[in-house]
């Protein structure tokens, strides 16, 4: 199987890598003061968000469509409307994800590719004026 015919899910390393990336993302959010604003948007527990992001990214990357099977269409913008998301929250989310991907060993070229996609989505999620 050539690199071009593999899904992003396969290229990244499948379930273990997606799980590690999501876990590191939320661990950093919990631990690092620079993500305090982003953390505050999530409420007292991160477990639900952690599981939902893992499920979403699995399907988004071409792996099992866990999120859609459990919750229906992601409707990302609609589902995030109850949360105030501005430029600072967007930037903290992106920085946290970039750090998580680096920590779990995702190669630079793939990180850049993912960050381009993540930026487009994160920017579209903004729903409050700055």
Short mmCIF file of N, CA and C in Angstrom, two decimals:
data_model
loop_
_atom_site.label_atom_id
_atom_site.label_comp_id
_atom_site.label_asym_id
_atom_site.label_seq_id
_atom_site.Cartn_x
_atom_site.Cartn_y
_atom_site.Cartn_z
N UNK A 1 0.85 -1.18 0.00
CA UNK A 1 0.00 0.00 0.00
C UNK A 1 0.89 1.24 0.00
N UNK A 2 0.66 2.14 -0.90
CA UNK A 2 1.46 3.35 -0.99
C UNK A 2 0.98 4.36 0.05
N UNK A 3 1.87 5.28 0.34
CA UNK A 3 1.55 6.36 1.29
C UNK A 3 0.30 7.12 0.84
N UNK A 4 0.17 7.34 -0.49
CA UNK A 4 -0.95 8.10 -1.02
C UNK A 4 -2.29 7.38 -0.85
N UNK A 5 -2.26 6.05 -0.80
CA UNK A 5 -3.52 5.30 -0.71
C UNK A 5 -3.92 5.02 0.74
N UNK A 6 -3.07 5.35 1.67
CA UNK A 6 -3.40 5.14 3.07
C UNK A 6 -4.18 6.33 3.62
N UNK A 7 -5.07 6.07 4.56
CA UNK A 7 -5.80 7.16 5.19
C UNK A 7 -4.87 7.90 6.15
N UNK A 8 -5.24 9.10 6.48
CA UNK A 8 -4.49 9.87 7.47
C UNK A 8 -4.44 9.10 8.79
N UNK A 9 -5.54 8.42 9.11
CA UNK A 9 -5.61 7.60 10.33
C UNK A 9 -4.53 6.53 10.31
N UNK A 10 -4.33 5.89 9.17
CA UNK A 10 -3.29 4.86 9.05
C UNK A 10 -1.90 5.48 9.09
N UNK A 11 -1.72 6.59 8.38
CA UNK A 11 -0.43 7.26 8.31
C UNK A 11 0.02 7.72 9.70
N UNK A 12 -0.91 8.24 10.48
CA UNK A 12 -0.57 8.78 11.79
C UNK A 12 -0.27 7.67 12.81
N UNK A 13 -0.76 6.46 12.55
CA UNK A 13 -0.50 5.35 13.48
C UNK A 13 -1.74 4.74 14.08
N UNK A 14 -2.90 5.13 13.57
CA UNK A 14 -4.16 4.52 14.02
C UNK A 14 -4.58 4.92 15.41
N UNK A 15 -5.41 4.07 15.99
CA UNK A 15 -6.02 4.37 17.29
C UNK A 15 -5.01 4.74 18.38
N UNK A 16 -3.91 3.99 18.53
CA UNK A 16 -3.00 4.35 19.64
C UNK A 16 -2.45 5.77 19.53
N UNK A 17 -2.09 6.19 18.32
CA UNK A 17 -1.52 7.53 18.17
C UNK A 17 -2.59 8.61 18.32
N UNK A 18 -3.76 8.38 17.76
CA UNK A 18 -4.84 9.37 17.91
C UNK A 18 -5.20 9.50 19.39
N UNK A 19 -5.29 8.39 20.09
CA UNK A 19 -5.59 8.41 21.54
C UNK A 19 -4.49 9.14 22.30
N UNK A 20 -3.23 8.83 22.00
CA UNK A 20 -2.11 9.50 22.68
C UNK A 20 -2.13 11.00 22.43
N UNK A 21 -2.41 11.39 21.18
CA UNK A 21 -2.44 12.80 20.82
C UNK A 21 -3.55 13.53 21.58
N UNK A 22 -4.73 12.94 21.61
CA UNK A 22 -5.85 13.56 22.32
C UNK A 22 -5.59 13.61 23.83
N UNK A 23 -5.06 12.52 24.37
CA UNK A 23 -4.76 12.51 25.81
C UNK A 23 -3.73 13.57 26.16
N UNK A 24 -2.69 13.68 25.34
CA UNK A 24 -1.66 14.69 25.61
C UNK A 24 -2.24 16.10 25.47
N UNK A 25 -3.10 16.31 24.49
CA UNK A 25 -3.77 17.60 24.30
C UNK A 25 -4.50 18.02 25.58
N UNK A 26 -5.32 17.12 26.11
CA UNK A 26 -6.08 17.48 27.31
C UNK A 26 -5.22 17.51 28.56
N UNK A 27 -4.17 16.70 28.61
CA UNK A 27 -3.24 16.78 29.75
C UNK A 27 -2.55 18.13 29.77
N UNK A 28 -2.10 18.59 28.60
CA UNK A 28 -1.46 19.91 28.52
C UNK A 28 -2.44 21.01 28.90
N UNK A 29 -3.67 20.89 28.44
CA UNK A 29 -4.69 21.88 28.76
C UNK A 29 -4.88 21.98 30.27
N UNK A 30 -4.81 20.85 30.92
CA UNK A 30 -4.99 20.79 32.37
C UNK A 30 -3.76 21.31 33.12
N UNK A 31 -2.58 21.08 32.57
CA UNK A 31 -1.33 21.34 33.29
C UNK A 31 -0.70 22.71 33.02
N UNK A 32 -0.83 23.22 31.82
CA UNK A 32 -0.08 24.40 31.42
C UNK A 32 -0.88 25.69 31.62
N UNK A 33 -0.33 26.63 32.38
CA UNK A 33 -1.04 27.90 32.64
C UNK A 33 -1.39 28.66 31.36
N UNK A 34 -0.60 28.51 30.29
CA UNK A 34 -0.88 29.26 29.06
C UNK A 34 -2.20 28.85 28.41
N UNK A 35 -2.77 27.71 28.85
CA UNK A 35 -4.04 27.24 28.29
C UNK A 35 -5.21 27.42 29.25
N UNK A 36 -5.04 28.27 30.23
CA UNK A 36 -6.06 28.49 31.26
C UNK A 36 -7.40 28.94 30.67
N UNK A 37 -7.37 29.86 29.75
CA UNK A 37 -8.62 30.33 29.14
C UNK A 37 -9.31 29.19 28.40
N UNK A 38 -8.57 28.46 27.61
CA UNK A 38 -9.14 27.31 26.90
C UNK A 38 -9.69 26.29 27.88
N UNK A 39 -8.96 26.01 28.93
CA UNK A 39 -9.40 25.04 29.93
C UNK A 39 -10.71 25.49 30.57
N UNK A 40 -10.85 26.77 30.83
CA UNK A 40 -12.04 27.29 31.51
C UNK A 40 -13.32 27.11 30.70
N UNK A 41 -13.19 27.00 29.39
CA UNK A 41 -14.35 26.82 28.52
C UNK A 41 -14.94 25.40 28.67
N UNK A 42 -14.14 24.47 29.17
CA UNK A 42 -14.52 23.06 29.18
C UNK A 42 -15.27 22.57 30.41
N UNK A 43 -15.43 23.35 31.44
CA UNK A 43 -16.14 22.88 32.62
C UNK A 43 -15.26 22.04 33.52
N UNK A 44 -15.84 21.48 34.57
CA UNK A 44 -15.03 20.83 35.60
C UNK A 44 -14.29 19.56 35.16
N UNK A 45 -14.86 18.79 34.27
CA UNK A 45 -14.23 17.54 33.85
C UNK A 45 -13.93 17.57 32.35
N UNK A 46 -12.79 17.01 31.98
CA UNK A 46 -12.41 16.93 30.58
C UNK A 46 -12.72 15.57 29.96
N UNK A 47 -13.24 14.64 30.73
CA UNK A 47 -13.41 13.27 30.23
C UNK A 47 -14.34 13.19 29.02
N UNK A 48 -15.46 13.88 29.07
CA UNK A 48 -16.39 13.85 27.94
C UNK A 48 -15.76 14.46 26.70
N UNK A 49 -15.13 15.62 26.86
CA UNK A 49 -14.47 16.28 25.73
C UNK A 49 -13.35 15.41 25.18
N UNK A 50 -12.61 14.79 26.06
CA UNK A 50 -11.49 13.91 25.66
C UNK A 50 -12.01 12.77 24.78
N UNK A 51 -13.07 12.12 25.21
CA UNK A 51 -13.61 11.00 24.46
C UNK A 51 -14.21 11.46 23.13
N UNK A 52 -14.93 12.56 23.16
CA UNK A 52 -15.56 13.05 21.92
C UNK A 52 -14.53 13.49 20.88
N UNK A 53 -13.45 14.14 21.32
CA UNK A 53 -12.43 14.55 20.36
C UNK A 53 -11.74 13.31 19.76
N UNK A 54 -11.45 12.33 20.59
CA UNK A 54 -10.86 11.09 20.08
C UNK A 54 -11.78 10.46 19.04
N UNK A 55 -13.04 10.34 19.36
CA UNK A 55 -14.00 9.73 18.44
C UNK A 55 -14.10 10.53 17.15
N UNK A 56 -14.18 11.85 17.27
CA UNK A 56 -14.29 12.71 16.09
C UNK A 56 -13.06 12.58 15.21
N UNK A 57 -11.87 12.73 15.81
CA UNK A 57 -10.65 12.69 15.01
C UNK A 57 -10.45 11.33 14.34
N UNK A 58 -10.87 10.27 14.99
CA UNK A 58 -10.75 8.94 14.38
C UNK A 58 -11.47 8.91 13.03
N UNK A 59 -12.70 9.36 13.00
CA UNK A 59 -13.46 9.38 11.75
C UNK A 59 -12.97 10.43 10.78
N UNK A 60 -12.62 11.60 11.28
CA UNK A 60 -12.16 12.70 10.44
C UNK A 60 -10.88 12.32 9.70
N UNK A 61 -10.06 11.49 10.33
CA UNK A 61 -8.80 11.07 9.73
C UNK A 61 -8.95 9.83 8.84
N UNK A 62 -10.17 9.32 8.71
CA UNK A 62 -10.39 8.19 7.82
C UNK A 62 -10.43 6.84 8.52
N UNK A 63 -10.44 6.86 9.83
CA UNK A 63 -10.56 5.62 10.59
C UNK A 63 -12.02 5.35 10.93
N UNK A 64 -12.25 4.56 11.98
CA UNK A 64 -13.63 4.26 12.37
C UNK A 64 -14.41 5.54 12.67
N UNK A 65 -15.62 5.62 12.19
CA UNK A 65 -16.45 6.82 12.35
C UNK A 65 -17.19 6.76 13.68
N UNK A 66 -16.43 6.71 14.76
CA UNK A 66 -16.97 6.49 16.10
C UNK A 66 -17.92 7.60 16.54
N UNK A 67 -17.57 8.84 16.25
CA UNK A 67 -18.40 9.96 16.69
C UNK A 67 -19.77 9.90 16.04
N UNK A 68 -19.79 9.75 14.74
CA UNK A 68 -21.07 9.73 14.02
C UNK A 68 -21.93 8.56 14.47
N UNK A 69 -21.32 7.40 14.69
CA UNK A 69 -22.07 6.23 15.16
C UNK A 69 -22.72 6.49 16.51
N UNK A 70 -22.03 7.21 17.39
CA UNK A 70 -22.53 7.45 18.74
C UNK A 70 -23.42 8.68 18.86
N UNK A 71 -23.10 9.74 18.09
CA UNK A 71 -23.76 11.03 18.31
C UNK A 71 -24.39 11.64 17.07
N UNK A 72 -24.29 11.00 15.93
CA UNK A 72 -24.81 11.58 14.70
C UNK A 72 -23.80 12.52 14.08
N UNK A 73 -24.24 13.28 13.11
CA UNK A 73 -23.37 14.22 12.40
C UNK A 73 -22.69 15.15 13.41
N UNK A 74 -21.39 15.42 13.23
CA UNK A 74 -20.68 16.26 14.20
C UNK A 74 -21.24 17.68 14.38
N UNK A 75 -21.72 18.31 13.31
CA UNK A 75 -22.25 19.68 13.42
C UNK A 75 -21.38 20.53 14.35
N UNK A 76 -20.11 20.59 14.03
CA UNK A 76 -19.13 21.21 14.93
C UNK A 76 -19.50 22.61 15.38
N UNK A 77 -19.82 23.46 14.45
CA UNK A 77 -20.12 24.85 14.84
C UNK A 77 -21.35 24.92 15.74
N UNK A 78 -22.39 24.20 15.39
CA UNK A 78 -23.60 24.20 16.20
C UNK A 78 -23.32 23.67 17.61
N UNK A 79 -22.58 22.59 17.71
CA UNK A 79 -22.30 21.98 19.01
C UNK A 79 -21.39 22.86 19.88
N UNK A 80 -20.63 23.74 19.24
CA UNK A 80 -19.73 24.61 20.01
C UNK A 80 -20.34 25.98 20.31
N UNK A 81 -21.53 26.26 19.79
CA UNK A 81 -22.14 27.58 20.00
C UNK A 81 -22.34 27.93 21.48
N UNK A 82 -22.63 26.97 22.37
CA UNK A 82 -22.80 27.35 23.77
C UNK A 82 -21.51 27.85 24.44
N UNK A 83 -20.38 27.66 23.78
CA UNK A 83 -19.10 28.04 24.36
C UNK A 83 -18.57 29.29 23.68
N UNK A 84 -18.12 30.25 24.46
CA UNK A 84 -17.57 31.48 23.90
C UNK A 84 -16.18 31.18 23.32
N UNK A 85 -16.07 31.28 22.00
CA UNK A 85 -14.81 30.98 21.33
C UNK A 85 -14.41 32.20 20.52
N UNK A 86 -13.32 32.80 20.93
CA UNK A 86 -12.76 33.94 20.22
C UNK A 86 -11.37 33.60 19.71
N UNK A 87 -10.64 34.62 19.32
CA UNK A 87 -9.30 34.42 18.77
C UNK A 87 -8.37 33.80 19.81
N UNK A 88 -8.46 34.23 21.06
CA UNK A 88 -7.58 33.68 22.10
C UNK A 88 -7.84 32.20 22.32
N UNK A 89 -9.10 31.81 22.39
CA UNK A 89 -9.44 30.39 22.57
C UNK A 89 -8.96 29.57 21.37
N UNK A 90 -9.21 30.12 20.17
CA UNK A 90 -8.75 29.45 18.96
C UNK A 90 -7.24 29.24 19.00
N UNK A 91 -6.50 30.30 19.31
CA UNK A 91 -5.05 30.22 19.30
C UNK A 91 -4.52 29.28 20.39
N UNK A 92 -5.17 29.28 21.55
CA UNK A 92 -4.75 28.35 22.61
C UNK A 92 -5.03 26.92 22.19
N UNK A 93 -6.16 26.66 21.55
CA UNK A 93 -6.48 25.31 21.09
C UNK A 93 -5.42 24.85 20.09
N UNK A 94 -5.08 25.70 19.15
CA UNK A 94 -4.09 25.35 18.13
C UNK A 94 -2.72 25.13 18.75
N UNK A 95 -2.31 25.98 19.65
CA UNK A 95 -0.99 25.83 20.30
C UNK A 95 -0.95 24.54 21.11
N UNK A 96 -2.02 24.26 21.82
CA UNK A 96 -2.09 23.04 22.63
C UNK A 96 -2.02 21.80 21.73
N UNK A 97 -2.72 21.81 20.62
CA UNK A 97 -2.70 20.66 19.72
C UNK A 97 -1.34 20.51 19.06
N UNK A 98 -0.73 21.62 18.67
CA UNK A 98 0.61 21.54 18.06
C UNK A 98 1.61 20.93 19.04
N UNK A 99 1.53 21.34 20.28
CA UNK A 99 2.42 20.83 21.33
C UNK A 99 2.16 19.34 21.54
N UNK A 100 0.90 18.96 21.61
CA UNK A 100 0.54 17.55 21.80
C UNK A 100 1.07 16.68 20.66
N UNK A 101 0.91 17.15 19.43
CA UNK A 101 1.38 16.37 18.28
C UNK A 101 2.90 16.22 18.31
N UNK A 102 3.59 17.28 18.69
CA UNK A 102 5.04 17.21 18.78
C UNK A 102 5.45 16.21 19.88
N UNK A 103 4.79 16.29 21.02
CA UNK A 103 5.12 15.41 22.14
C UNK A 103 4.90 13.93 21.84
N UNK A 104 3.92 13.61 21.03
CA UNK A 104 3.68 12.19 20.71
C UNK A 104 4.46 11.72 19.49
N UNK A 105 5.27 12.60 18.92
CA UNK A 105 6.20 12.20 17.88
C UNK A 105 5.67 12.19 16.46
N UNK A 106 4.64 12.98 16.19
CA UNK A 106 4.14 13.07 14.82
C UNK A 106 5.13 13.91 14.02
N UNK A 107 5.52 13.39 12.85
CA UNK A 107 6.59 14.06 12.10
C UNK A 107 6.15 15.45 11.63
N UNK A 108 7.15 16.26 11.39
CA UNK A 108 6.94 17.68 11.08
C UNK A 108 6.02 17.90 9.89
N UNK A 109 6.24 17.19 8.82
CA UNK A 109 5.43 17.38 7.61
C UNK A 109 3.95 17.08 7.89
N UNK A 110 3.70 16.03 8.62
CA UNK A 110 2.32 15.67 8.96
C UNK A 110 1.71 16.68 9.93
N UNK A 111 2.51 17.16 10.88
CA UNK A 111 2.02 18.19 11.81
C UNK A 111 1.60 19.45 11.07
N UNK A 112 2.41 19.86 10.11
CA UNK A 112 2.08 21.07 9.33
C UNK A 112 0.78 20.84 8.56
N UNK A 113 0.66 19.70 7.94
CA UNK A 113 -0.57 19.36 7.20
C UNK A 113 -1.80 19.40 8.12
N UNK A 114 -1.67 18.79 9.28
CA UNK A 114 -2.79 18.78 10.22
C UNK A 114 -3.09 20.17 10.75
N UNK A 115 -2.05 20.93 11.07
CA UNK A 115 -2.27 22.27 11.62
C UNK A 115 -2.98 23.18 10.62
N UNK A 116 -2.70 23.03 9.34
CA UNK A 116 -3.41 23.81 8.34
C UNK A 116 -4.90 23.50 8.37
N UNK A 117 -5.24 22.23 8.47
CA UNK A 117 -6.65 21.85 8.55
C UNK A 117 -7.27 22.29 9.87
N UNK A 118 -6.53 22.07 10.97
CA UNK A 118 -7.05 22.46 12.28
C UNK A 118 -7.29 23.97 12.34
N UNK A 119 -6.38 24.76 11.75
CA UNK A 119 -6.57 26.21 11.77
C UNK A 119 -7.87 26.60 11.08
N UNK A 120 -8.11 26.04 9.91
CA UNK A 120 -9.33 26.40 9.17
C UNK A 120 -10.58 26.10 10.01
N UNK A 121 -10.60 24.94 10.64
CA UNK A 121 -11.77 24.57 11.45
C UNK A 121 -11.84 25.43 12.70
N UNK A 122 -10.73 25.59 13.40
CA UNK A 122 -10.73 26.37 14.63
C UNK A 122 -11.13 27.82 14.37
N UNK A 123 -10.68 28.37 13.26
CA UNK A 123 -11.03 29.74 12.93
C UNK A 123 -12.52 29.87 12.64
N UNK A 124 -13.07 28.87 11.98
CA UNK A 124 -14.50 28.84 11.65
C UNK A 124 -15.36 28.70 12.91
N UNK A 125 -14.78 28.14 13.98
CA UNK A 125 -15.53 27.92 15.23
C UNK A 125 -15.69 29.20 16.06
N UNK A 126 -14.93 30.23 15.75
CA UNK A 126 -15.04 31.46 16.54
C UNK A 126 -16.47 31.99 16.47
N UNK A 127 -16.99 32.36 17.64
CA UNK A 127 -18.38 32.81 17.71
C UNK A 127 -18.58 34.02 18.62
N UNK A 128 -17.49 34.65 19.01
CA UNK A 128 -17.60 35.87 19.82
C UNK A 128 -16.63 36.90 19.29
N UNK A 129 -16.98 38.17 19.41
CA UNK A 129 -16.07 39.22 18.95
C UNK A 129 -14.86 39.31 19.88
N UNK A 130 -13.76 39.78 19.31
CA UNK A 130 -12.55 39.93 20.14
C UNK A 130 -12.47 41.30 20.76
#
